[in-house]
């Protein structure tokens, strides 16, 4: 059915106007005719409702037909206007045409004139509507192109891909009047197309993602070729009768759906292709800018990291120079804290002992001592837990933000007062031995870089080795000793395993090193055949009888491995006595002062968990004994010292002798003359020390 045509007939004779209206409606069903009896009334009608065509008489009071035409043309220059008059002349016709009438028709007699008039009306309105539709289409197209250009500029200014996808679907929906638009972004990690933005005038049920190779959308993405789909299973849901799928390069796919039966017309489709191309270009640009920003941020971070590393390396150089000249542990610790606190990078630094913990910080700089006292008096101090964790893990620990970290809420006021938010805990260790924890406070959140972390770890080891060096030197110059007694029930201790099978127990009389191998002199009741008892034990390479008395025998055991010996050696600790009976061993250790006993005990417990500290007491050795040790270490060769130790531990110097020189030579795997030669040389040097050289030398 054709669209109705509304016609307004204007004639000052009501009967004439009604007749024309009636005849026109008879001629064409599509015509809907109204009448007006004056030009002013006609103008009022036009203002109130749309009129498709005006048929006007010429001679009328107030406004003539041509005057009415002039008034109409002021508002609508293209509205069809037919001058239908009984007056006819070439002059009037020329005037009417010059005034811009659409048609000039002269009234006659008979009904044929109405058929002609109806035909003129339909033709004029058809042309008017066609021209109007074309102009509207051109106007809308120009407006759409202009707006699309503006949208493209917006796309190019977008900072993120998500914003670009959203802008693209909104442009497709609003500017191109596409009812449904959905954007799918390619996720390289998941290998799928994920819905990232959608816009619809009606609710849609589009899939949230498409896996690799799934459906038409993957064909479009993989081939890079657009696809138009009419009907069927639409991606954008049942509301769409037709879909247009356009790839966005390596970024994804944009899909538009329409409810129109004829699908997308060519101009709209072309504009959608342009939009897709602009979207792809915007995504390329955003990706490049993102990579550039990431590159710039990476360079900035690296430059900042290099600056920090250069700064801390200079500090470390100063610390190394300072501790190299230090003569005691306290001087080393003070130097470290002073150097760190005397920088803009670090707020303050302090060192906690692994034995005393928070109760008595060993050194500090850059902070009020009262602050450390408050920490030491706080049983729930978070620093205590941090120190314990650092000692247990033997690695650098970092609290990245004390204002948010668990358990650090009680330090909020102090952090704001002293200007720190990051706390670094560095173990001072040589690997086996621990000498406490260095705590460094920094301003800012998470302000410790990876490279700086590594430098702090190395610095902790450097400080640990420096402390160990001065402690060993001090131990050589002092007679003060710390004696600790341990009780070990761990069956991994070889001594305990032997004691379980020997009534009366076994005792280690002494340990000596022989070319990197540990040799133990072990006494047992005379009824015990120790070599037979340990014949199948992998921990013992060989066992032999050294001497035999009435109540006990002395055996020499060459040990394949004995972890307790490695621990004692690393801490410069001497085993005074060790006795095992019924699965429990008592170990008495001589520890040079000062030594981190906690670290030592923890190292032993790490190898033998069923070990506990029983007693700790201070002892002293005579000046002559200390000097004798130093003299023996400096003057005796390894063979001479080994021969002397073997003779002492085997009862060679007792009377009656518990062993002979030949037996000791066999035990040491040397000839008897060689053994006696080394033993006599050692005895000569020892006697010379007593009679010829004053100890003060």
XYZ file of C-alpha atoms in Angstrom:
697
model
C 0.000 0.000 0.000
C 1.352 3.438 -1.064
C 1.962 6.149 1.510
C -1.051 8.536 1.769
C -0.751 11.987 0.247
C -2.282 14.838 2.234
C -3.628 17.581 -0.052
C -4.939 20.992 0.992
C -7.406 22.595 -1.465
C -7.721 26.370 -1.032
C -10.737 28.157 -2.616
C -12.808 31.068 -1.316
C -15.918 29.233 -2.579
C -16.604 26.456 -0.037
C -18.716 24.464 -2.477
C -15.981 24.560 -5.054
C -13.319 23.489 -2.530
C -15.480 20.595 -1.318
C -16.178 19.490 -4.870
C -12.500 19.407 -5.757
C -11.708 17.478 -2.603
C -14.414 14.940 -3.243
C -13.420 14.413 -6.871
C -9.731 14.013 -6.071
C -10.375 11.381 -3.427
C -12.542 9.530 -5.934
C -9.735 9.584 -8.472
C -7.040 8.292 -6.167
C -7.458 6.342 -2.960
C -4.040 7.497 -1.831
C -5.182 11.103 -1.705
C -6.446 12.530 1.590
C -7.899 15.949 0.776
C -8.712 18.814 3.123
C -10.143 22.206 2.231
C -9.601 25.799 3.302
C -11.584 28.866 2.200
C -8.802 31.450 2.496
C -5.065 31.853 2.263
C -4.779 32.722 5.951
C -6.686 29.595 6.933
C -4.381 27.560 4.690
C -1.295 28.985 6.427
C -2.768 28.071 9.818
C -3.396 24.497 8.595
C 0.201 24.176 7.333
C 1.574 25.277 10.698
C -0.543 22.719 12.593
C 0.099 19.610 10.480
C 2.289 18.481 7.587
C 0.815 18.908 4.106
C 2.202 17.093 1.058
C 0.652 19.335 -1.629
C -1.372 22.587 -1.921
C -3.992 23.124 -4.662
C -5.013 26.785 -4.672
C -7.350 29.052 -6.647
C -5.938 32.287 -7.968
C -8.600 34.912 -7.229
C -9.200 35.037 -3.448
C -9.744 37.859 -0.962
C -7.000 38.814 1.520
C -4.367 36.579 -0.147
C -4.354 35.608 -3.785
C -3.049 32.250 -4.922
C 0.338 33.679 -5.862
C 0.573 35.640 -2.604
C -0.159 32.428 -0.709
C 2.577 30.731 -2.749
C 5.032 33.441 -1.750
C 4.199 32.979 1.941
C 4.529 29.172 1.666
C 7.865 29.402 -0.153
C 9.295 31.421 2.731
C 9.103 28.345 4.910
C 9.219 25.465 2.415
C 10.691 26.278 -0.999
C 10.114 22.776 -2.365
C 6.538 22.005 -1.213
C 4.403 21.080 -4.256
C 2.024 23.979 -5.064
C -0.495 23.678 -7.932
C -2.365 26.787 -9.116
C -5.837 25.533 -10.127
C -7.855 28.469 -11.431
C -10.693 29.333 -13.778
C -8.835 32.320 -15.128
C -6.453 31.435 -17.880
C -4.026 33.526 -19.769
C -0.481 33.291 -20.926
C 0.397 36.236 -18.759
C -0.951 34.552 -15.614
C 0.718 31.294 -16.501
C 4.057 33.046 -16.948
C 3.626 34.915 -13.692
C 2.737 31.689 -11.867
C 5.710 29.828 -13.271
C 7.986 32.725 -12.408
C 6.602 32.721 -8.860
C 7.603 29.045 -8.506
C 4.414 27.040 -8.789
C 4.882 23.343 -9.325
C 2.038 23.072 -11.830
C -0.390 25.495 -13.475
C -3.790 23.983 -14.283
C -6.878 25.704 -15.680
C -10.345 24.755 -14.515
C -12.605 23.326 -17.223
C -15.870 21.466 -17.355
C -16.144 17.727 -16.984
C -14.531 15.160 -14.687
C -11.417 14.690 -16.788
C -9.894 17.775 -15.243
C -9.851 16.046 -11.818
C -8.125 13.000 -13.205
C -5.448 15.292 -14.656
C -5.181 17.203 -11.399
C -4.870 13.996 -9.358
C -2.109 12.812 -11.663
C -0.289 16.144 -11.332
C -0.549 15.933 -7.566
C 0.827 12.386 -7.282
C 3.686 13.103 -9.679
C 4.623 16.317 -7.913
C 4.536 14.715 -4.450
C 6.511 11.708 -5.672
C 9.225 13.941 -7.056
C 9.130 16.074 -3.910
C 9.461 13.040 -1.672
C 12.248 11.546 -3.767
C 14.194 14.802 -3.736
C 13.587 15.214 0.003
C 14.700 11.659 0.729
C 17.814 12.117 -1.414
C 18.670 15.394 0.272
C 18.078 13.850 3.696
C 20.208 10.868 2.757
C 22.990 13.131 1.528
C 22.703 15.276 4.621
C 22.809 12.278 6.924
C 25.719 10.773 5.003
C 27.703 13.986 5.182
C 26.886 14.321 8.851
C 27.841 10.679 9.452
C 31.145 11.065 7.620
C 31.942 14.236 9.537
C 31.033 12.631 12.830
C 33.013 9.507 11.848
C 36.059 11.697 11.291
C 35.551 13.234 14.714
C 35.158 9.769 16.209
C 38.381 8.711 14.475
C 40.210 11.588 16.137
C 38.758 10.438 19.445
C 39.977 6.904 18.728
C 43.444 8.195 17.988
C 43.505 10.116 21.266
C 42.402 7.148 23.359
C 45.131 5.941 25.731
C 44.102 2.332 26.245
C 42.881 -0.486 24.033
C 39.803 -0.942 26.201
C 38.833 2.685 25.578
C 39.352 2.221 21.824
C 37.143 -0.874 21.698
C 34.418 0.904 23.667
C 34.584 3.984 21.440
C 34.404 1.822 18.307
C 31.216 -0.010 19.293
C 29.589 3.206 20.520
C 30.406 4.881 17.207
C 28.980 1.935 15.263
C 25.805 2.034 17.317
C 25.253 5.793 17.526
C 26.692 7.258 14.344
C 26.140 4.445 11.868
C 22.837 3.569 13.544
C 23.903 -0.046 13.832
C 21.526 -1.701 16.321
C 24.120 -4.138 17.686
C 27.945 -3.872 17.833
C 30.355 -6.142 19.733
C 34.158 -6.058 19.858
C 36.264 -9.171 20.553
C 39.930 -8.769 21.547
C 42.499 -11.488 20.981
C 44.114 -12.770 24.171
C 47.503 -14.277 23.218
C 47.920 -15.927 26.594
C 44.600 -17.777 26.497
C 44.609 -18.112 22.711
C 40.994 -16.964 22.491
C 38.831 -14.042 21.380
C 37.357 -12.342 24.444
C 34.387 -9.965 24.368
C 35.758 -6.622 25.491
C 33.017 -4.110 24.576
C 29.441 -4.151 23.334
C 26.717 -1.667 22.455
C 23.101 -2.487 21.613
C 19.815 -0.702 21.444
C 18.158 -3.938 22.466
C 19.441 -6.624 24.862
C 21.759 -9.097 23.159
C 23.097 -12.471 24.175
C 26.529 -12.500 22.511
C 29.065 -15.117 23.552
C 31.716 -13.915 26.015
C 34.583 -15.712 24.269
C 35.506 -17.924 21.330
C 38.232 -20.540 21.566
C 40.790 -21.128 18.841
C 39.165 -22.342 15.613
C 35.622 -21.876 16.923
C 33.026 -20.606 14.437
C 32.939 -17.997 11.704
C 34.498 -15.322 13.891
C 37.757 -17.305 14.048
C 37.701 -17.713 10.267
C 37.446 -13.932 9.913
C 40.211 -13.336 12.475
C 42.603 -15.935 11.072
C 42.092 -15.086 7.370
C 41.802 -11.336 7.849
C 38.814 -11.165 5.475
C 35.437 -9.599 6.269
C 32.272 -11.661 6.173
C 28.566 -10.826 5.821
C 26.132 -13.326 7.331
C 22.374 -13.215 6.659
C 20.199 -15.019 9.168
C 21.321 -18.190 10.898
C 23.011 -18.406 14.276
C 24.050 -14.792 14.814
C 26.988 -13.990 17.090
C 25.227 -10.873 18.356
C 22.144 -12.822 19.369
C 18.665 -13.519 17.975
C 17.861 -9.808 17.602
C 20.115 -9.583 14.507
C 18.868 -10.639 11.069
C 22.175 -9.849 9.411
C 25.748 -9.505 10.652
C 28.920 -7.930 9.361
C 32.202 -9.349 10.769
C 35.333 -7.257 10.168
C 38.843 -8.216 11.392
C 40.950 -5.743 13.347
C 44.323 -7.096 12.242
C 46.080 -8.977 15.037
C 43.926 -7.292 17.676
C 40.578 -9.035 17.231
C 37.235 -8.709 15.411
C 34.389 -6.190 15.483
C 30.879 -7.470 14.734
C 27.833 -5.382 13.755
C 24.281 -6.688 13.635
C 21.133 -5.190 12.134
C 17.434 -5.930 12.315
C 16.788 -4.742 8.745
C 15.469 -7.397 6.384
C 17.726 -6.201 3.601
C 20.793 -6.204 5.850
C 23.363 -3.421 5.632
C 23.111 -1.047 2.705
C 26.325 -0.367 0.847
C 27.072 3.137 2.223
C 26.626 1.982 5.843
C 28.768 -1.106 5.210
C 31.504 1.040 3.670
C 31.442 3.376 6.642
C 31.663 0.400 8.981
C 34.748 -0.820 7.083
C 36.251 2.651 7.467
C 35.461 2.604 11.185
C 37.066 -0.833 11.536
C 40.188 0.307 9.672
C 40.453 3.400 11.862
C 39.952 1.260 14.960
C 42.746 -1.086 13.864
C 45.031 1.899 13.275
C 44.157 3.285 16.707
C 44.876 -0.090 18.313
C 48.234 -0.273 16.509
C 49.050 3.205 17.727
C 47.972 2.411 21.300
C 50.060 -0.752 21.288
C 53.118 1.100 19.997
C 52.668 3.835 22.558
C 52.162 1.240 25.288
C 55.388 -0.493 24.272
C 57.173 2.846 24.172
C 55.823 3.784 27.583
C 56.850 0.416 28.962
C 60.261 0.851 27.380
C 60.572 4.321 28.859
C 59.459 3.065 32.260
C 61.931 0.199 32.015
C 64.734 2.580 31.098
C 63.723 4.904 33.908
C 63.659 2.032 36.388
C 67.018 0.803 35.143
C 68.516 4.266 35.379
C 67.129 4.697 38.867
C 68.391 1.234 39.764
C 71.843 2.033 38.360
C 71.900 5.274 40.296
C 70.946 3.445 43.472
C 73.490 0.706 42.771
C 76.239 3.224 42.151
C 75.258 4.941 45.363
C 75.173 1.798 47.463
C 78.338 0.461 45.822
C 80.100 3.623 46.922
C 78.707 3.093 50.413
C 79.822 -0.538 50.351
C 83.283 0.545 49.222
C 83.477 2.909 52.186
C 82.198 0.189 54.510
C 84.740 -2.323 53.194
C 87.519 0.214 53.674
C 86.323 0.932 57.197
C 85.913 -2.660 58.351
C 89.266 -3.622 56.808
C 90.897 -1.243 59.269
C 88.701 -2.230 62.219
C 90.360 -4.198 65.012
C 87.268 -5.461 66.832
C 83.692 -6.445 66.217
C 82.126 -3.372 67.798
C 84.214 -1.138 65.543
C 83.022 -3.058 62.471
C 79.385 -2.773 63.521
C 79.656 0.934 64.318
C 81.357 1.600 60.978
C 78.581 -0.181 59.063
C 75.772 1.700 60.826
C 77.531 5.065 60.553
C 78.214 4.715 56.824
C 74.633 3.670 56.032
C 72.981 6.333 58.174
C 75.219 9.066 56.758
C 73.370 9.061 53.404
C 70.152 10.503 51.996
C 69.120 7.061 50.814
C 68.812 5.393 54.231
C 67.076 6.890 57.265
C 68.918 4.900 59.946
C 70.515 1.511 60.620
C 71.087 -0.727 63.621
C 72.395 -4.226 64.369
C 70.703 -6.809 66.581
C 72.661 -9.707 68.004
C 71.492 -13.199 67.172
C 71.844 -14.085 70.874
C 70.385 -11.028 72.569
C 67.862 -10.112 69.865
C 66.059 -6.847 70.559
C 66.978 -6.560 74.210
C 70.340 -4.927 73.523
C 71.137 -3.639 70.002
C 74.861 -3.901 69.404
C 75.226 -0.738 67.300
C 73.074 1.968 65.754
C 73.277 5.296 63.911
C 70.875 7.922 62.624
C 68.149 7.305 65.203
C 67.375 8.246 68.773
C 68.534 5.415 71.127
C 65.287 5.838 73.054
C 63.452 4.543 69.987
C 65.485 1.322 70.083
C 64.876 1.068 73.831
C 61.134 1.207 73.217
C 61.481 -1.579 70.652
C 63.501 -3.674 73.119
C 60.863 -3.215 75.830
C 58.052 -4.288 73.485
C 57.405 -8.041 73.778
C 55.339 -7.953 70.584
C 57.742 -5.815 68.572
C 57.418 -6.685 64.848
C 61.171 -6.153 64.518
C 61.685 -9.213 66.738
C 59.669 -11.428 64.410
C 61.545 -9.976 61.425
C 64.907 -10.760 63.050
C 63.829 -14.314 63.899
C 62.634 -14.862 60.331
C 65.873 -13.502 58.890
C 68.016 -15.727 61.114
C 65.904 -18.767 60.279
C 65.927 -18.246 56.500
C 69.479 -16.857 56.351
C 68.414 -14.476 53.612
C 67.557 -10.803 53.217
C 63.988 -10.046 54.323
C 62.048 -6.913 53.314
C 58.990 -5.242 54.852
C 57.780 -3.268 51.853
C 55.306 -0.994 53.638
C 55.180 -0.808 57.427
C 51.933 1.177 57.197
C 50.108 -1.813 55.717
C 52.162 -4.905 56.646
C 50.646 -7.380 59.102
C 51.772 -6.793 62.674
C 53.405 -3.427 61.928
C 50.429 -1.233 62.816
C 52.114 -0.370 66.145
C 54.942 1.285 64.141
C 52.699 3.649 62.154
C 53.410 6.695 64.316
C 57.149 5.963 64.441
C 57.293 5.429 60.666
C 55.668 8.800 60.027
C 57.838 10.484 62.653
C 61.167 9.079 61.451
C 60.193 9.052 57.772
C 60.534 5.372 56.865
C 58.186 2.868 55.252
C 60.510 0.110 54.033
C 62.596 -2.023 56.426
C 65.387 -4.317 55.214
C 66.808 -7.075 57.439
C 70.219 -8.421 56.375
C 71.727 -11.535 58.023
C 75.378 -11.126 59.009
C 76.648 -14.590 58.215
C 79.560 -16.588 56.885
C 77.291 -19.412 55.775
C 77.530 -21.517 58.927
C 78.022 -18.821 61.563
C 75.597 -15.997 62.236
C 76.621 -12.746 63.886
C 73.281 -10.984 64.051
C 71.018 -8.967 61.755
C 71.528 -5.536 60.184
C 68.273 -3.556 59.952
C 68.126 -0.638 57.505
C 65.146 1.747 57.337
C 64.321 3.463 54.028
C 61.828 6.146 53.044
C 59.074 5.334 50.546
C 57.054 2.218 49.828
C 58.824 -0.839 48.370
C 61.877 1.287 47.670
C 64.450 -1.530 47.558
C 65.444 -2.584 44.029
C 66.465 -6.086 42.952
C 70.074 -5.085 42.396
C 70.181 -3.355 45.757
C 68.786 -6.512 47.336
C 71.701 -8.535 45.970
C 74.217 -5.941 47.147
C 72.797 -6.093 50.666
C 73.037 -9.893 50.639
C 76.718 -9.695 49.643
C 77.315 -6.948 52.201
C 75.910 -9.193 54.950
C 78.386 -11.919 54.033
C 81.266 -9.426 53.869
C 80.445 -8.112 57.334
C 80.077 -11.678 58.643
C 83.500 -12.708 57.350
C 85.068 -9.528 58.731
C 83.598 -10.190 62.172
C 84.776 -13.785 62.046
C 88.290 -12.669 61.128
C 88.643 -10.220 64.009
C 87.010 -12.678 66.404
C 89.513 -15.383 65.478
C 92.386 -12.951 65.908
C 91.041 -11.877 69.268
C 90.573 -15.489 70.332
C 94.254 -16.143 69.678
C 95.214 -13.252 71.947
C 92.967 -14.025 74.882
C 92.823 -16.862 77.367
C 89.132 -16.403 78.061
C 87.013 -19.327 76.915
C 83.356 -20.233 76.984
C 82.540 -23.834 77.751
C 79.145 -25.172 76.731
C 77.698 -28.583 77.405
C 75.280 -30.189 74.978
C 73.162 -33.279 75.369
C 72.401 -35.102 72.124
C 69.936 -37.978 71.861
C 69.933 -38.018 68.058
C 70.689 -41.465 66.630
C 72.330 -39.775 63.615
C 75.322 -39.060 65.840
C 77.764 -41.931 65.315
C 78.793 -41.816 68.966
C 75.228 -42.503 70.071
C 74.903 -45.472 67.734
C 78.093 -46.937 69.191
C 77.013 -46.223 72.764
C 73.787 -48.174 72.295
C 75.756 -51.376 71.685
C 78.462 -50.929 74.326
C 77.764 -51.549 78.001
C 79.429 -48.773 79.942
C 79.479 -46.423 76.966
C 82.242 -45.032 74.747
C 84.350 -41.889 75.058
C 86.053 -39.758 72.425
C 89.529 -39.031 73.819
C 90.528 -36.716 70.995
C 90.198 -35.738 67.357
C 92.968 -35.001 64.882
C 93.007 -34.045 61.206
C 95.011 -36.220 58.848
C 95.208 -34.912 55.305
C 91.620 -33.649 55.419
C 90.341 -36.824 57.097
C 89.102 -36.888 60.686
C 90.696 -39.452 62.999
C 89.037 -40.104 66.339
C 90.625 -41.842 69.333
C 87.821 -43.693 71.097
C 88.041 -45.631 74.351
C 85.694 -48.472 75.272
C 85.559 -51.203 77.948
C 88.216 -53.862 77.507
C 85.619 -56.479 76.627
C 84.453 -54.572 73.561
C 85.803 -55.401 70.102
C 84.999 -52.063 68.483
C 86.296 -52.868 64.950
C 83.973 -55.863 64.734
C 81.071 -53.808 66.053
C 81.445 -51.117 63.379
C 82.632 -53.302 60.541
C 79.593 -52.648 58.355
C 79.166 -48.929 59.103
C 79.661 -46.645 56.103
C 80.542 -43.672 58.318
C 83.785 -45.379 59.422
C 86.450 -46.051 56.820
C 88.741 -48.030 59.114
C 89.170 -49.013 62.759
C 92.182 -50.375 64.567
C 93.294 -51.108 68.120
C 95.863 -48.619 69.414
C 96.404 -49.811 72.991
C 94.883 -52.203 75.456
C 94.702 -51.827 79.237
C 93.146 -53.825 82.036
C 89.848 -51.907 82.042
C 89.592 -50.340 78.603
C 90.874 -50.329 75.077
C 91.826 -47.392 72.876
C 90.831 -47.499 69.227
C 91.633 -45.306 66.281
C 88.684 -44.632 63.925
C 89.103 -43.003 60.512
C 85.777 -41.325 59.765
C 84.314 -40.940 56.289
C 82.059 -38.113 57.393
C 81.025 -36.630 60.698
C 78.853 -33.486 60.423
C 79.530 -32.452 64.014
C 83.228 -32.088 63.151
C 82.436 -29.798 60.206
C 80.260 -27.579 62.403
C 82.919 -27.302 65.125
C 85.601 -26.545 62.569
C 83.559 -23.751 60.970
C 83.073 -22.084 64.367
C 86.692 -22.652 65.543
C 85.333 -24.712 68.429
C 87.271 -27.452 70.195
C 85.690 -30.681 71.398
C 86.886 -31.114 74.981
C 85.092 -34.378 75.793
C 82.364 -36.513 74.316
C 80.827 -39.534 76.008
C 77.865 -41.614 74.872
C 75.933 -44.215 76.812
C 72.543 -45.803 76.184
C 71.748 -43.603 73.164
C 72.592 -40.255 74.788
C 75.811 -38.294 74.328
C 77.255 -35.484 76.409
C 79.431 -33.073 74.443
C 81.625 -30.464 76.133
C 82.779 -27.750 73.704
C 85.412 -25.085 74.238
C 84.279 -21.902 72.481
C 86.525 -18.856 72.040
C 85.128 -15.587 73.398
C 83.110 -13.866 72.043
C 81.143 -16.299 69.887
C 77.456 -16.350 68.969
C 76.545 -19.411 71.020
C 72.991 -19.330 69.770
C 74.201 -19.577 66.192
C 76.545 -22.432 67.170
C 73.832 -24.389 68.968
C 71.402 -23.862 66.077
C 74.032 -25.138 63.642
C 74.486 -28.300 65.743
C 70.711 -28.746 66.062
C 70.344 -28.388 62.322
C 72.487 -31.515 61.901
C 71.195 -33.276 65.038
C 67.711 -31.971 65.949
C 67.493 -33.961 69.220
C 70.115 -31.738 70.849
C 69.736 -29.216 73.653
C 71.982 -26.828 75.559
C 72.560 -28.097 79.113
C 75.071 -25.644 80.525
C 77.168 -22.621 79.602
C 80.106 -21.456 81.704
C 83.157 -19.247 81.334
C 86.662 -20.672 81.793
C 90.182 -19.352 81.439
C 93.463 -20.901 80.467
C 96.861 -19.991 81.817
C 99.038 -17.613 79.864
C 101.659 -20.291 79.363
C 99.125 -22.732 77.979
C 97.858 -20.165 75.471
C 101.382 -19.371 74.406
C 102.159 -23.080 74.212
C 99.288 -23.567 71.782
C 100.539 -20.689 69.659
C 104.105 -22.015 69.790
C 103.064 -25.516 68.764
C 100.990 -24.215 65.850
C 103.882 -22.089 64.641
C 106.872 -24.414 65.224
C 105.637 -28.005 64.780
C 105.034 -29.532 61.375
C 101.784 -31.376 60.707
C 103.541 -34.774 60.998
C 105.247 -33.781 64.237
C 101.988 -32.525 65.754
C 100.174 -35.682 64.605
C 102.853 -37.928 66.137
C 102.731 -36.002 69.422
C 98.896 -36.073 69.570
C 98.789 -39.791 68.770
C 101.323 -40.564 71.499
C 99.403 -38.466 74.020
C 95.969 -39.885 73.271
C 97.225 -43.507 73.047
C 98.903 -43.513 76.491
C 102.442 -43.687 75.106
C 103.702 -41.344 77.831
C 102.039 -43.291 80.685
C 103.810 -45.896 82.802
C 103.595 -48.622 82.087
C 103.069 -47.592 78.464
C 99.659 -48.374 77.030
C 101.060 -48.500 73.498
C 104.395 -48.810 71.752
C 106.000 -46.738 69.047
C 105.657 -49.622 66.590
C 101.908 -49.819 67.270
C 101.529 -46.075 66.747
C 103.560 -46.241 63.533
C 101.247 -48.946 62.217
C 98.205 -46.886 63.217
C 99.544 -43.834 61.378
C 100.597 -45.968 58.393
C 104.282 -44.979 58.563
C 107.434 -46.882 59.376
C 108.596 -47.106 62.997
C 111.822 -45.101 62.387
C 109.823 -42.360 60.632
C 107.318 -42.170 63.493
C 110.087 -42.012 66.118
C 111.841 -39.318 64.087
C 108.756 -37.072 64.049
C 107.952 -37.788 67.702
C 111.541 -37.010 68.831
C 111.508 -33.760 66.825
C 108.248 -32.698 68.461
C 109.545 -33.632 71.929
C 112.786 -31.705 71.299
C 110.900 -28.540 70.334
C 108.565 -28.886 73.297
C 111.435 -29.395 75.764
C 113.344 -26.516 74.163
C 110.323 -24.307 74.802
C 110.407 -25.204 78.506
C 114.132 -24.900 79.164
C 115.523 -22.530 76.521
C 112.803 -20.007 75.482
C 110.932 -17.799 77.976
C 107.195 -17.849 77.410
C 107.096 -14.075 77.171
C 109.034 -14.338 73.918
